[in-house]
Short mmCIF file of C-alpha atoms in Angstrom, two decimals:
data_model
loop_
_atom_site.label_atom_id
_atom_site.label_comp_id
_atom_site.label_asym_id
_atom_site.label_seq_id
_atom_site.Cartn_x
_atom_site.Cartn_y
_atom_site.Cartn_z
CA UNK A 1 85.55 98.52 96.01
CA UNK A 2 84.06 101.95 95.30
CA UNK A 3 81.28 101.17 97.80
CA UNK A 4 83.74 100.45 100.59
CA UNK A 5 85.66 103.64 99.81
CA UNK A 6 82.60 105.91 99.98
CA UNK A 7 81.52 104.40 103.28
CA UNK A 8 84.83 105.07 104.95
CA UNK A 9 84.50 108.85 105.34
CA UNK A 10 82.07 110.92 107.41
CA UNK A 11 81.22 114.43 108.49
CA UNK A 12 82.84 115.41 111.77
CA UNK A 13 83.76 118.58 113.63
CA UNK A 14 87.52 119.04 113.99
CA UNK A 15 89.49 121.48 116.14
CA UNK A 16 92.98 122.28 114.78
CA UNK A 17 93.81 125.09 117.23
CA UNK A 18 92.44 126.23 120.58
CA UNK A 19 90.31 129.38 120.51
CA UNK A 20 86.78 130.73 120.15
CA UNK A 21 83.78 128.90 118.66
CA UNK A 22 85.08 129.70 115.16
CA UNK A 23 87.84 127.05 115.55
CA UNK A 24 85.17 124.32 115.28
CA UNK A 25 85.50 123.18 111.64
CA UNK A 26 82.95 120.84 110.06
CA UNK A 27 84.72 118.53 107.61
CA UNK A 28 83.14 116.00 105.29
CA UNK A 29 86.18 113.83 104.56
CA UNK A 30 87.05 112.52 108.04
CA UNK A 31 87.80 108.79 108.15
CA UNK A 32 85.24 106.68 109.98
CA UNK A 33 87.06 105.27 113.02
CA UNK A 34 87.43 101.51 113.43
CA UNK A 35 86.63 99.97 116.83
CA UNK A 36 89.54 98.17 118.49
CA UNK A 37 89.10 95.40 121.04
CA UNK A 38 86.58 96.21 123.77
CA UNK A 39 85.29 99.15 121.70
CA UNK A 40 82.14 99.75 119.65
CA UNK A 41 81.37 101.96 116.65
CA UNK A 42 78.15 103.98 117.01
CA UNK A 43 76.18 105.66 114.25
CA UNK A 44 75.45 108.93 116.04
CA UNK A 45 71.89 110.31 115.99
CA UNK A 46 72.37 113.00 118.65
CA UNK A 47 75.24 114.37 120.73
CA UNK A 48 75.01 116.44 123.89
CA UNK A 49 76.80 119.79 124.18
CA UNK A 50 78.36 120.44 127.60
CA UNK A 51 79.89 123.69 128.94
CA UNK A 52 83.14 121.82 129.65
CA UNK A 53 83.56 121.24 125.89
CA UNK A 54 83.74 125.00 125.37
CA UNK A 55 86.44 125.33 128.06
CA UNK A 56 88.49 122.53 126.48
CA UNK A 57 88.08 124.09 123.01
CA UNK A 58 89.28 127.48 124.28
CA UNK A 59 92.48 125.91 125.64
CA UNK A 60 91.88 127.26 129.16
CA UNK A 61 90.93 123.93 130.75
CA UNK A 62 93.22 121.71 132.82
CA UNK A 63 92.83 118.92 130.27
CA UNK A 64 94.09 119.67 126.77
CA UNK A 65 93.51 117.04 124.08
CA UNK A 66 96.14 116.56 121.38
CA UNK A 67 95.27 118.57 118.26
CA UNK A 68 93.44 118.05 116.02
CA UNK A 69 90.51 116.51 117.88
CA UNK A 70 86.74 116.07 117.68
CA UNK A 71 84.81 117.30 120.76
CA UNK A 72 81.82 115.57 122.32
CA UNK A 73 81.27 112.74 124.79
CA UNK A 74 77.51 112.14 125.22
CA UNK A 75 76.21 110.47 122.11
CA UNK A 76 73.09 108.47 121.48
CA UNK A 77 72.67 106.28 118.44
CA UNK A 78 72.83 102.75 117.09
CA UNK A 79 75.69 100.25 117.25
CA UNK A 80 77.22 99.94 113.78
CA UNK A 81 79.91 97.39 114.60
CA UNK A 82 81.77 95.96 117.59
CA UNK A 83 85.45 95.24 118.20
CA UNK A 84 86.87 91.96 119.46
CA UNK A 85 85.75 90.67 122.87
CA UNK A 86 82.60 92.83 122.93
CA UNK A 87 79.68 90.65 124.00
CA UNK A 88 77.36 93.19 125.66
CA UNK A 89 76.32 94.87 122.37
CA UNK A 90 75.61 93.92 118.77
CA UNK A 91 74.93 95.79 115.52
CA UNK A 92 71.55 97.56 115.67
CA UNK A 93 71.40 98.08 119.47
CA UNK A 94 70.18 101.52 120.64
CA UNK A 95 72.73 103.00 123.06
CA UNK A 96 73.99 106.12 124.83
CA UNK A 97 77.51 106.89 126.01
CA UNK A 98 79.25 108.60 128.88
CA UNK A 99 82.32 109.39 126.79
CA UNK A 100 83.80 108.56 123.40
CA UNK A 101 87.30 107.78 122.20
CA UNK A 102 87.04 109.51 118.81
CA UNK A 103 84.71 112.44 119.66
CA UNK A 104 80.94 112.76 119.52
CA UNK A 105 80.41 115.73 117.18
CA UNK A 106 80.51 113.33 114.22
CA UNK A 107 78.37 110.93 112.19
CA UNK A 108 80.16 107.95 113.75
CA UNK A 109 81.97 107.63 117.07
CA UNK A 110 84.05 104.93 118.72
CA UNK A 111 83.55 104.35 122.44
CA UNK A 112 84.87 101.88 125.01
CA UNK A 113 82.17 99.26 125.55
CA UNK A 114 82.21 99.89 129.32
CA UNK A 115 81.23 103.55 128.71
CA UNK A 116 78.22 102.55 126.62
CA UNK A 117 74.75 101.74 127.98
CA UNK A 118 71.51 100.44 126.49
CA UNK A 119 69.01 103.17 125.56
CA UNK A 120 65.48 102.03 126.43
CA UNK A 121 62.78 102.44 123.77
CA UNK A 122 60.87 104.87 125.99
CA UNK A 123 63.58 107.51 125.43
CA UNK A 124 64.41 109.00 122.01
CA UNK A 125 67.95 109.69 120.79
CA UNK A 126 67.76 113.38 121.74
CA UNK A 127 66.99 112.34 125.31
CA UNK A 128 69.69 109.68 125.15
CA UNK A 129 72.25 112.36 124.33
CA UNK A 130 71.13 114.26 127.46
CA UNK A 131 71.88 111.47 129.95
CA UNK A 132 75.61 110.73 130.23
CA UNK A 133 77.55 113.69 131.60
CA UNK A 134 74.60 115.54 133.23
CA UNK A 135 73.10 112.64 135.18
CA UNK A 136 76.39 110.99 136.14
CA UNK A 137 77.74 114.38 137.29
CA UNK A 138 74.58 115.17 139.27
CA UNK A 139 74.62 111.76 140.98
CA UNK A 140 78.33 112.10 141.78
CA UNK A 141 77.84 115.62 143.18
CA UNK A 142 74.87 114.63 145.35
CA UNK A 143 75.91 111.25 146.70
CA UNK A 144 79.51 110.27 145.98
CA UNK A 145 80.96 113.67 146.94
CA UNK A 146 78.08 115.43 148.72
CA UNK A 147 76.96 112.47 150.89
CA UNK A 148 73.32 113.54 150.49
CA UNK A 149 70.73 111.78 152.64
CA UNK A 150 66.96 111.59 152.41
CA UNK A 151 65.42 114.39 154.47
CA UNK A 152 68.24 116.85 153.77
CA UNK A 153 67.70 119.98 151.70
CA UNK A 154 69.51 120.76 148.46
CA UNK A 155 69.72 124.04 146.54
CA UNK A 156 70.47 123.53 142.86
CA UNK A 157 72.01 126.86 141.88
CA UNK A 158 71.38 127.07 138.14
CA UNK A 159 68.84 124.27 137.96
CA UNK A 160 67.36 124.63 134.48
CA UNK A 161 70.34 123.33 132.49
CA UNK A 162 71.34 119.71 131.84
CA UNK A 163 73.12 118.97 135.14
CA UNK A 164 70.68 121.13 137.13
CA UNK A 165 67.55 119.31 135.96
CA UNK A 166 69.30 115.96 136.47
CA UNK A 167 70.14 116.99 140.04
CA UNK A 168 66.52 118.06 140.70
CA UNK A 169 65.10 114.77 139.41
CA UNK A 170 67.62 112.59 141.27
CA UNK A 171 67.39 114.53 144.56
CA UNK A 172 63.58 114.48 144.52
CA UNK A 173 63.49 110.75 143.77
CA UNK A 174 65.86 110.12 146.67
CA UNK A 175 63.83 112.00 149.27
CA UNK A 176 65.58 115.37 149.52
CA UNK A 177 63.86 118.74 149.81
CA UNK A 178 64.74 120.40 146.52
CA UNK A 179 65.12 124.14 145.88
CA UNK A 180 66.23 125.40 142.48
CA UNK A 181 67.13 128.67 140.78
CA UNK A 182 66.73 129.74 137.16
CA UNK A 183 67.02 133.02 135.27
CA UNK A 184 63.64 133.05 133.53
CA UNK A 185 59.98 132.37 134.29
CA UNK A 186 60.08 129.50 131.81
CA UNK A 187 63.17 128.05 133.49
CA UNK A 188 61.49 128.21 136.89
CA UNK A 189 58.46 126.34 135.54
CA UNK A 190 60.69 123.64 134.04
CA UNK A 191 62.44 123.18 137.40
CA UNK A 192 59.12 122.85 139.25
CA UNK A 193 57.93 120.23 136.77
CA UNK A 194 61.13 118.25 137.27
CA UNK A 195 61.45 117.72 140.99
CA UNK A 196 61.98 121.09 142.68
CA UNK A 197 59.65 121.87 145.58
CA UNK A 198 60.37 125.58 145.14
CA UNK A 199 61.96 127.73 142.45
CA UNK A 200 63.68 131.12 142.72
CA UNK A 201 64.71 133.59 140.03
CA UNK A 202 68.44 134.28 140.44
CA UNK A 203 68.03 137.56 138.51
CA UNK A 204 65.87 138.91 141.34
CA UNK A 205 68.23 141.04 143.51
CA UNK A 206 66.66 139.67 146.71
CA UNK A 207 66.51 136.01 145.77
CA UNK A 208 69.00 134.84 148.40
CA UNK A 209 66.84 136.47 151.09
CA UNK A 210 63.87 134.53 149.73
CA UNK A 211 65.85 131.31 149.93
CA UNK A 212 66.81 132.09 153.54
CA UNK A 213 63.16 132.75 154.37
CA UNK A 214 62.29 129.39 152.86
CA UNK A 215 65.00 127.36 154.63
CA UNK A 216 64.67 129.16 157.95
CA UNK A 217 67.60 129.66 160.34
CA UNK A 218 68.88 126.15 159.67
CA UNK A 219 70.01 126.92 156.15
CA UNK A 220 70.44 124.48 153.29
CA UNK A 221 72.44 121.24 153.64
CA UNK A 222 73.86 120.95 150.12
CA UNK A 223 74.29 123.41 147.27
CA UNK A 224 74.94 122.11 143.76
CA UNK A 225 76.74 125.09 142.22
CA UNK A 226 76.95 125.64 138.44
CA UNK A 227 78.50 129.13 138.50
CA UNK A 228 80.78 129.25 141.52
CA UNK A 229 82.77 132.25 140.30
CA UNK A 230 79.60 134.34 140.79
CA UNK A 231 77.78 132.54 143.62
CA UNK A 232 80.27 130.91 145.99
CA UNK A 233 80.44 133.79 148.47
CA UNK A 234 76.64 133.96 148.73
CA UNK A 235 76.41 130.15 148.93
CA UNK A 236 78.50 130.10 152.10
CA UNK A 237 75.92 132.38 153.77
CA UNK A 238 73.07 130.02 152.81
CA UNK A 239 74.56 126.80 154.21
CA UNK A 240 73.52 124.92 157.33
CA UNK A 241 76.00 123.72 159.94
CA UNK A 242 78.18 121.08 158.25
CA UNK A 243 76.63 122.16 154.93
CA UNK A 244 78.58 121.65 151.71
CA UNK A 245 78.85 123.45 148.39
CA UNK A 246 79.50 121.14 145.45
CA UNK A 247 81.42 123.04 142.78
CA UNK A 248 80.16 121.62 139.49
CA UNK A 249 80.75 124.66 137.27
CA UNK A 250 83.08 127.65 137.34
CA UNK A 251 84.09 130.28 134.80
CA UNK A 252 86.65 132.35 136.67
CA UNK A 253 87.93 133.52 140.05
CA UNK A 254 86.04 134.74 143.11
CA UNK A 255 86.95 136.23 146.48
CA UNK A 256 85.54 134.55 149.59
CA UNK A 257 86.18 134.82 153.32
CA UNK A 258 87.32 131.38 154.60
CA UNK A 259 85.98 132.39 158.05
CA UNK A 260 82.51 131.75 156.60
CA UNK A 261 83.37 128.04 156.47
CA UNK A 262 84.65 128.02 160.07
CA UNK A 263 81.50 129.44 161.64
CA UNK A 264 79.48 126.49 160.31
CA UNK A 265 82.21 123.91 159.68
CA UNK A 266 81.01 123.91 156.10
CA UNK A 267 82.85 122.49 153.09
CA UNK A 268 83.56 123.52 149.51
CA UNK A 269 84.01 120.38 147.42
CA UNK A 270 85.02 120.21 143.77
CA UNK A 271 83.30 117.70 141.50
CA UNK A 272 84.91 116.17 138.41
CA UNK A 273 83.32 113.21 136.67
CA UNK A 274 86.66 112.74 134.91
CA UNK A 275 88.19 111.58 138.22
CA UNK A 276 85.53 108.97 139.02
CA UNK A 277 86.87 105.45 139.60
CA UNK A 278 85.55 102.45 137.69
CA UNK A 279 83.47 101.47 140.76
CA UNK A 280 82.04 104.97 141.09
CA UNK A 281 81.10 105.09 137.41
CA UNK A 282 79.42 101.72 137.78
CA UNK A 283 77.44 103.02 140.77
CA UNK A 284 76.36 106.11 138.76
CA UNK A 285 75.33 103.92 135.83
CA UNK A 286 73.28 101.62 138.05
CA UNK A 287 71.44 104.57 139.63
CA UNK A 288 70.81 106.17 136.23
CA UNK A 289 69.54 103.00 134.54
CA UNK A 290 67.31 102.30 137.58
CA UNK A 291 65.93 105.86 137.29
CA UNK A 292 65.07 105.35 133.62
CA UNK A 293 63.43 102.03 134.45
CA UNK A 294 61.44 103.55 137.32
CA UNK A 295 60.34 106.45 135.12
CA UNK A 296 61.53 109.43 137.19
CA UNK A 297 64.65 109.99 135.08
CA UNK A 298 63.32 111.97 132.10
CA UNK A 299 65.96 114.01 130.28
CA UNK A 300 64.67 117.42 129.18
CA UNK A 301 66.08 118.50 125.82
CA UNK A 302 66.53 122.22 125.26
CA UNK A 303 67.98 123.87 122.16
CA UNK A 304 68.76 121.62 119.19
CA UNK A 305 71.30 122.36 116.45
CA UNK A 306 72.38 120.66 113.24
CA UNK A 307 76.10 119.82 113.05
CA UNK A 308 76.64 122.83 110.71
CA UNK A 309 75.62 125.17 113.55
CA UNK A 310 78.03 123.78 116.14
CA UNK A 311 79.81 127.14 116.60
CA UNK A 312 76.47 128.79 117.40
CA UNK A 313 75.74 126.04 119.96
CA UNK A 314 79.08 126.72 121.69
CA UNK A 315 78.34 130.43 121.74
CA UNK A 316 74.79 129.99 123.07
CA UNK A 317 75.64 127.54 125.87
CA UNK A 318 77.93 130.19 127.42
CA UNK A 319 76.14 133.42 126.47
CA UNK A 320 72.41 132.69 126.32
CA UNK A 321 70.28 134.00 129.18
CA UNK A 322 68.66 131.12 131.01
CA UNK A 323 69.00 127.47 130.06
CA UNK A 324 66.05 125.15 129.75
CA UNK A 325 67.16 121.57 129.36
CA UNK A 326 70.11 119.95 127.68
CA UNK A 327 71.58 121.35 124.47
CA UNK A 328 72.04 118.77 121.70
CA UNK A 329 73.43 118.45 118.20
CA UNK A 330 71.26 116.41 115.83
CA UNK A 331 72.74 114.29 113.05
#
């Protein structure tokens, strides 16, 4: 009996109130969740950290979870047990998730079986934790919302983070001309190694002029925008006729002149993976798993943190100068 009792608790990060990174509390007596029907329990080896998790934690995001909650959606690990009616997975399978039910910043996480995917042996758990949100979001932004076609050009504005590198790899594999920006020399090199034909430093005051020189008078067809509150006005000047800006990330307000969209019949389109239909998620999953199989989908892992340093991770993902790959928590 004692054995069963000791196995039923775990370490997990809990948020009891919305606020700064300091509201992330690591607790060691959280009950291990039990998978219900059509759910699986995963022993977590790594969990991705996404900017959206910091917005949710701060209480400023449109979606507010009921308190207390455990953040985190992209986990990679091993199936510990499965609920009723689950046939796709069994104990011991290596998997990654798109989202979890119980929260990913924990030693164990429950997820719906249809949000869980096999993790091939060629990728480690750190890479597995870098797939879900970034690659599904990038695919959705490019194709489901951006209607990208081979031969078009795409500017990934903020290309060295998780979603940015995913967008570079996917766009390159699908025949687009890929331009990317980063804030450091190292970031620019990472972009060039991961699908971008050309890289620009967005800390250079004249970088938009350099992009214009590169695209010529035609402009760029699609912009994948990670920081629209800073860049949206400039993006509208860079677009081609019928060009579109895909708003993937935003941290505040910005003033634009709507006339800039009229002169080119351009579009500003918001992207939210949360709103994807079942069919759309299935399409994303198929593209992602095909990319892993083909070998062009290679998640780049950036900074790694133990669970104890989760507050630092939340601080760094917003404040650090220049991302390089996907930030992960290691368990």
